[in-house]
Coordinates of C-alpha atoms and ligand atoms in Angstrom, one line a residue:
X1 CA -29.5 17.4 -19.7
X2 CA -31.4 16.9 -22.4
X3 CA -33.2 14.6 -21.6
X4 CA -34.5 11.5 -23.9
X5 CA -37.5 9.8 -23.5
X6 CA -36.6 5.6 -25.0
X7 CA -37.4 5.2 -28.3
X8 CA -39.4 2.1 -28.0
X9 CA -41.6 3.3 -24.8
X10 CA -42.5 6.6 -26.7
X11 CA -43.7 3.9 -29.6
X12 CA -45.5 2.2 -27.0
X13 CA -47.0 5.1 -26.2
X14 CA -47.8 6.5 -29.5
X15 CA -49.8 3.2 -29.7
X16 CA -52.2 3.3 -27.0
X17 CA -53.0 7.0 -28.1
X18 CA -53.8 5.9 -31.6
X19 CA -55.9 3.1 -29.9
X20 CA -57.5 5.3 -27.4
X21 CA -61.4 6.4 -27.7
X22 CA -61.6 7.8 -23.9
X23 CA -58.5 9.0 -22.9
X24 CA -58.8 10.2 -18.8
X25 CA -55.7 12.9 -17.6
X26 CA -55.6 12.6 -13.8
X27 CA -52.8 14.8 -11.8
X28 CA -52.0 14.7 -8.0
X29 CA -54.6 16.2 -5.0
X30 CA -54.4 20.5 -4.1
X31 CA -53.1 20.7 -8.1
X32 CA -50.3 23.0 -8.3
X33 CA -48.7 24.7 -11.1
X34 CA -47.1 21.9 -12.0
X35 CA -49.6 19.7 -11.9
X36 CA -52.0 21.9 -14.0
X37 CA -49.8 22.6 -16.8
X38 CA -49.1 18.9 -17.4
X39 CA -52.8 17.8 -17.6
X40 CA -53.8 20.9 -19.2
X41 CA -50.6 20.7 -22.2
X42 CA -51.3 16.7 -22.4
X43 CA -55.5 17.5 -22.8
X44 CA -54.2 20.2 -25.6
X45 CA -51.8 18.3 -27.6
X46 CA -54.3 15.7 -27.8
X47 CA -57.3 17.5 -28.4
X48 CA -55.5 18.7 -31.4
X49 CA -53.8 15.9 -32.9
X50 CA -53.7 15.8 -36.4
X51 CA -54.5 11.3 -37.1
X52 CA -56.6 11.4 -34.4
X53 CA -59.9 9.9 -34.6
X54 CA -62.8 13.0 -33.9
X55 CA -65.0 10.7 -31.8
X56 CA -62.0 9.7 -29.1
X57 CA -62.7 11.8 -25.5
X58 CA -59.8 13.2 -23.9
X59 CA -61.1 14.7 -20.1
X60 CA -59.2 15.9 -17.3
X61 CA -60.0 14.5 -13.2
X62 CA -58.6 15.8 -11.1
X63 CA -59.1 15.1 -6.6
X64 CA -59.9 17.6 -5.3
X65 CA -59.9 21.6 -6.4
X66 CA -57.7 24.2 -7.7
X67 CA -56.5 27.2 -6.7
X68 CA -58.6 30.5 -8.4
X69 CA -55.2 31.7 -9.6
X70 CA -55.2 28.7 -12.2
X71 CA -59.2 29.4 -13.5
X72 CA -57.1 32.3 -16.2
X73 CA -55.7 28.6 -18.0
X74 CA -56.9 27.3 -21.4
X75 CA -59.7 25.0 -20.9
X76 CA -59.5 24.9 -16.8
X77 CA -63.3 25.0 -16.5
X78 CA -63.4 21.9 -18.5
X79 CA -61.1 20.0 -15.9
X80 CA -63.4 17.4 -13.5
X81 CA -63.0 18.1 -10.3
X82 CA -63.7 14.6 -7.7
X83 CA -64.7 16.7 -4.8
X84 CA -67.7 18.3 -6.5
X85 CA -68.7 15.7 -8.7
X86 CA -67.3 11.9 -7.9
X87 CA -70.3 10.7 -10.2
X88 CA -69.2 12.2 -13.3
X89 CA -65.5 11.7 -12.6
X90 CA -66.3 7.8 -11.5
X91 CA -67.6 6.9 -14.7
X92 CA -64.7 9.0 -16.2
X93 CA -62.0 6.9 -15.1
X94 CA -64.3 3.8 -15.1
X95 CA -64.9 3.6 -19.1
X96 CA -61.2 5.5 -20.0
X97 CA -59.1 3.0 -22.0
X98 CA -56.3 5.1 -21.6
X99 CA -55.3 6.6 -18.2
X100 CA -52.5 9.3 -18.0
X101 CA -51.0 10.6 -15.0
X102 CA -48.7 13.3 -14.4
X103 CA -47.0 14.9 -11.2
X104 CA -47.4 11.7 -9.2
X105 CA -45.5 9.1 -8.2
X106 CA -48.4 6.5 -6.5
X107 CA -51.9 6.2 -6.6
X108 CA -51.8 7.5 -3.2
X109 CA -51.2 11.4 -4.3
X110 CA -54.6 11.8 -6.3
X111 CA -56.3 10.9 -3.1
X112 CA -60.0 9.5 -3.5
X113 CA -60.0 8.8 -7.4
X114 CA -56.4 6.7 -7.2
X115 CA -58.8 3.0 -6.0
X116 CA -60.6 4.1 -9.5
X117 CA -58.0 4.6 -11.3
X118 CA -56.3 1.0 -10.1
X119 CA -59.7 -0.9 -10.5
X120 CA -59.3 0.3 -13.9
X121 CA -57.1 -2.1 -16.3
X122 CA -56.9 0.4 -18.7
X123 CA -53.0 1.2 -20.1
X124 CA -51.5 3.9 -17.7
X125 CA -49.4 6.0 -18.5
X126 CA -46.9 8.2 -16.2
X127 CA -45.2 11.6 -16.8
X128 CA -43.4 12.6 -13.5
X129 CA -40.3 13.3 -11.8
X130 CA -40.6 12.5 -8.0
X131 CA -38.2 10.3 -7.0
X132 CA -38.9 6.0 -7.0
X133 CA -42.4 6.0 -8.6
X134 CA -44.0 2.8 -7.4
X135 CA -45.3 -0.1 -9.9
X136 CA -48.5 1.5 -11.4
X137 CA -48.4 2.1 -14.7
X138 CA -47.6 0.2 -17.6
X139 CA -45.6 3.4 -19.3
X140 CA -43.1 5.2 -16.9
X141 CA -41.2 8.7 -17.8
X142 CA -39.8 9.4 -14.5
X143 CA -37.2 11.6 -14.0
X144 CA -36.2 13.0 -11.1
X145 CA -33.6 15.4 -12.7
X146 CA -35.7 17.2 -14.5
X147 CA -37.2 20.4 -12.9
X148 CA -41.1 19.7 -12.9
X149 CA -43.5 16.8 -15.3
X150 CA -44.0 19.7 -17.1
X151 CA -40.5 19.2 -18.7
X152 CA -40.8 16.4 -19.7
X153 CA -44.6 16.6 -21.4
X154 CA -43.3 19.4 -23.3
X155 CA -40.3 16.6 -24.0
X156 CA -43.4 13.7 -24.5
X157 CA -44.8 16.1 -27.2
X158 CA -41.7 17.5 -29.3
X159 CA -40.1 13.2 -29.6
X160 CA -43.2 11.1 -29.7
X161 CA -44.2 12.1 -33.1
X162 CA -40.5 13.5 -34.5
X163 CA -42.0 16.8 -33.6
X164 CA -44.7 16.9 -36.0
X165 CA -47.0 18.3 -33.9
X166 CA -47.0 22.1 -33.5
X167 CA -46.8 23.6 -30.6
X168 CA -49.7 25.3 -29.9
X169 CA -50.4 28.7 -27.8
X170 CA -52.5 26.5 -25.6
X171 CA -49.7 24.0 -25.1
X172 CA -47.3 26.6 -24.5
X173 CA -48.5 27.9 -21.6
X174 CA -49.3 25.4 -20.0
X175 CA -46.6 23.9 -20.3
X176 CA -44.5 27.4 -18.9
X177 CA -46.6 27.3 -15.7
X178 CA -45.7 24.4 -14.5
X179 CA -41.4 25.4 -15.4
X180 CA -42.0 28.9 -13.7
X181 CA -43.7 27.8 -10.8
X182 CA -41.8 24.5 -9.7
X183 CA -38.4 26.7 -10.1
X184 CA -40.1 29.4 -7.7
X185 CA -39.5 31.4 -11.1
X186 CA -36.5 30.0 -11.7
X187 CA -35.7 30.8 -8.0
X188 CA -33.9 27.1 -7.8
X189 CA -34.0 24.0 -9.6
X190 CA -33.5 25.7 -12.9
X191 CA -30.1 26.1 -13.7
X192 CA -29.8 24.1 -16.8
X193 CA -29.6 25.6 -20.1
X194 CA -31.8 23.0 -21.9
X195 CA -34.4 24.7 -19.6
X196 CA -34.0 28.1 -21.2
X197 CA -33.8 26.2 -25.2
X198 CA -37.3 25.1 -23.9
X199 CA -39.0 28.6 -22.9
X200 CA -37.1 30.0 -25.9
X201 CA -39.5 27.3 -27.5
X202 CA -42.1 28.2 -25.8
X203 CA -42.4 32.3 -26.4
X204 CA -42.0 31.1 -29.9
X205 CA -44.9 29.4 -30.0
X206 CA -46.6 32.7 -28.8
X207 CA -47.0 32.6 -25.5
X208 CA -47.2 35.6 -22.9
X209 CA -44.3 34.9 -20.1
X210 CA -45.2 38.6 -18.4
X211 CA -48.6 37.2 -18.7
X212 CA -48.8 34.0 -17.2
X213 CA -46.8 35.1 -14.2
X214 CA -48.9 38.4 -13.8
X215 CA -51.9 35.4 -13.6
X216 CA -50.1 33.3 -11.1
X217 CA -48.1 35.6 -8.6
X218 CA -50.0 38.5 -9.3
X219 CA -53.8 38.3 -8.5
X220 CA -54.2 37.4 -4.8
X221 CA -57.2 38.8 -2.4
X222 CA -56.6 41.4 0.2
X223 CA -56.9 38.5 2.4
X224 CA -54.8 36.7 1.2
X225 CA -51.8 38.8 1.7
X226 CA -53.1 40.0 4.7
X227 CA -52.6 36.2 6.3
X228 CA -49.3 36.5 4.6
X229 CA -48.6 39.4 7.1
X230 CA -50.3 37.8 9.8
X231 CA -48.3 34.9 9.6
X232 CA -45.1 36.2 9.0
X233 CA -45.7 38.8 12.3
X234 CA -47.0 36.5 14.5
X235 CA -46.9 33.1 13.9
X236 CA -43.5 32.9 12.6
X237 CA -41.6 31.0 14.6
X238 CA -37.6 30.8 14.2
X239 CA -35.0 27.7 15.9
X240 CA -31.6 29.6 15.2
X241 CA -29.3 27.1 16.4
X242 CA -30.8 25.0 14.0
X243 CA -31.9 27.5 11.4
X244 CA -35.0 26.5 11.5
X245 CA -38.3 28.5 11.4
X246 CA -42.1 27.5 12.2
X247 CA -45.6 28.6 11.1
X248 CA -48.2 27.4 12.2
X249 CA -52.4 28.3 11.2
X250 CA -54.8 27.6 12.9
X251 CA -58.4 27.1 11.5
X252 CA -60.1 29.7 13.1
X253 CA -57.0 32.3 12.0
X254 CA -57.5 30.9 8.2
X255 CA -61.4 31.5 8.9
X256 CA -60.2 35.3 10.4
X257 CA -59.1 35.9 6.7
X258 CA -61.7 33.8 4.4
X259 CA -59.4 31.6 3.3
X260 CA -59.6 29.7 -0.3
X261 CA -58.1 27.0 -2.0
X262 CA -54.2 27.8 -2.0
X263 CA -54.1 31.4 -0.1
X264 CA -51.2 29.6 1.9
X265 CA -49.1 28.3 -1.3
X266 CA -45.5 29.9 -1.0
X267 CA -45.7 31.1 2.2
X268 CA -43.4 27.8 3.6
X269 CA -40.5 30.0 1.1
X270 CA -41.0 33.1 3.0
X271 CA -39.0 32.1 6.0
X272 CA -35.7 30.8 3.9
X273 CA -35.5 34.5 2.8
X274 CA -34.1 35.0 6.2
X275 CA -30.2 35.3 5.4
X276 CA -29.2 31.8 8.3
X277 CA -32.8 30.5 7.7
X278 CA -32.3 27.3 5.5
X279 CA -35.0 24.8 7.1
X280 CA -38.9 26.4 6.5
X281 CA -42.7 24.2 8.0
X282 CA -45.8 25.5 7.5
X283 CA -48.7 23.5 9.3
X284 CA -52.3 24.5 8.5
X285 CA -55.3 23.1 10.4
X286 CA -57.8 21.5 8.2
X287 CA -61.3 20.8 10.2
X288 CA -62.3 17.3 10.4
X289 CA -64.5 16.6 7.4
X290 CA -67.7 14.1 8.3
X291 CA -66.5 10.7 9.3
X292 CA -63.0 11.6 10.3
X293 CA -63.6 12.9 14.1
X294 CA -59.7 14.9 14.1
X295 CA -58.7 17.3 12.0
X296 CA -55.9 16.8 9.5
X297 CA -52.7 18.9 9.7
X298 CA -51.1 19.5 6.1
X299 CA -47.6 20.6 6.2
X300 CA -45.0 21.5 4.2
X301 CA -41.5 21.2 4.6
X302 CA -38.6 23.3 2.8
X303 CA -35.1 23.4 3.0
X304 CA -31.7 25.2 0.9
X305 CA -28.7 23.3 -0.3
X306 CA -27.6 19.8 1.3
X307 CA -30.3 19.6 3.4
X308 CA -33.2 17.3 2.6
X309 CA -36.6 17.1 4.2
X310 CA -37.9 14.3 2.3
X311 CA -37.2 11.6 4.9
X312 CA -38.0 13.5 8.2
X313 CA -41.4 14.1 5.9
X314 CA -42.1 10.6 5.3
X315 CA -40.9 8.2 8.5
X316 CA -42.7 11.3 10.8
X317 CA -45.2 12.8 8.8
X318 CA -46.5 9.9 6.3
X319 CA -45.5 12.1 3.6
X320 CA -42.4 12.4 1.2
X321 CA -41.6 14.4 -1.7
X322 CA -37.7 15.9 -3.6
X323 CA -35.2 17.0 -1.6
X324 CA -35.4 20.1 -0.6
X325 CA -39.4 20.2 -1.3
X326 CA -41.9 18.2 0.8
X327 CA -44.9 17.8 1.9
X328 CA -47.2 15.3 5.0
X329 CA -49.7 15.3 7.3
X330 CA -51.0 14.2 10.9
X331 CA -54.5 13.7 11.9
X332 CA -54.6 15.1 15.6
X333 CA -54.5 18.7 16.8
X334 CA -51.9 21.4 16.0
X335 CA -49.8 21.1 19.2
X336 CA -49.5 17.7 18.4
X337 CA -48.1 17.7 15.2
X338 CA -46.1 21.4 17.2
X339 CA -44.9 18.8 19.8
X340 CA -43.9 15.7 17.3
X341 CA -42.2 18.4 15.5
X342 CA -40.3 19.8 18.2
X343 CA -39.6 16.1 19.3
X344 CA -37.9 14.7 15.6
X345 CA -36.2 17.6 14.3
X346 CA -32.7 17.1 15.8
X347 CA -32.6 14.1 14.2
X348 CA -33.4 15.0 11.1
X349 CA -31.9 18.4 10.3
X350 CA -28.4 19.1 10.1
X351 CA -27.5 21.9 12.7
Ligands
5GP401 P1 -46.4 20.7 -0.5 O1 -46.0 21.3 0.6 O2 -46.6 22.0 -2.1 O3 -47.7 20.8 -0.8 O4 -45.2 19.6 -1.1 C1 -44.1 19.9 -1.4 C2 -44.3 18.8 -2.7 O5 -43.9 17.2 -1.5 C3 -44.8 18.6 -3.4 O6 -44.6 18.8 -4.8 C4 -44.9 16.8 -3.5 O7 -43.9 16.8 -4.2 C5 -44.4 16.6 -2.1 N1 -45.4 15.8 -1.5 C6 -46.5 16.9 -0.5 N2 -47.3 16.3 0.0 C7 -46.8 14.6 0.0 C8 -47.0 14.0 0.5 O8 -48.3 13.0 1.2 N3 -46.5 12.4 0.1 C9 -45.5 12.4 -1.1 N4 -44.9 11.4 -1.0 N5 -44.9 13.4 -0.7 C10 -45.3 15.2 -0.9
MN402 MN1 -43.9 19.0 -9.8

């Protein structure tokens, strides 16, 4: 179904944008393709709005670093990363008179910048596709049925000014990146004809979809590919009667392969390639940060079909997400995380 954004909310958003002098766009921790794409698409669109006051500043602020395989995205180098420059990011958020929030449903998902965002009373516009957004934004465009936040950004920018603003190649490239990554290159959650109608428009706007695929999926380091091999060969445990797979990687193991942000992206999907594996869980150990005594275990959940994993992620691992793709965390050892996983999976998965 084609997603139509409510006219009144679009009109209000338009007014906010027209009046704003300092716009800040934020997106979630560990930015993925949809986070990067939705934030940068809005950035390019706002920067090039024909009627906008030229003194309007537009900035993107993210909580922590994004993977190097997004460096090629137009203007990615202009993104402010809180983890690297907290002061500058705080100033930008404090000064903002309009905050755009993309690809997250709760200020907790933007980690350390969430509190700053909420301390600023400026209007907030949320564009997202996660279930049950918390009540933190003035205008909410939340469509869990959408493939991605980028799909809603596309609707937003093409509906808000009745399509008077041309879709530039930069905007189209950013949007395509999120459509592609949030559907696993159109392998799941991608069966609506409207999606391909959008892609046709993006190709018309000049994107090179083969280039984008190559830039995101074929630029890995040797270490990354070897780490994937090691994880699948040595670390994948299958629980056959539960159609379940678990991969764990300790901080030491990650060090051996000179782990860089993003190097395990997509790894959790790979056990689902096995014919009778329908659930896959991946745990990655992060060394304790100064001031936090325990390591953090970051956990990714994936499943196929009518086998939701988000309740498990939320009730046991303080996370949540989509029915078939969720995340969570545990502060403790990898062993503790595995024990909790083994104790709880019989309750949360369908045999
Ligand atoms: P990933 O495994 O790729 O990190 O996360 C998969 C999906 O789960 C994300 O797109 C996001 O929607 C959701 N997710 C990941 N971590 C969390 C979390 O801590 N809390 C919530 N509510 N959702 C999460
Ligand atoms: Mn998304």
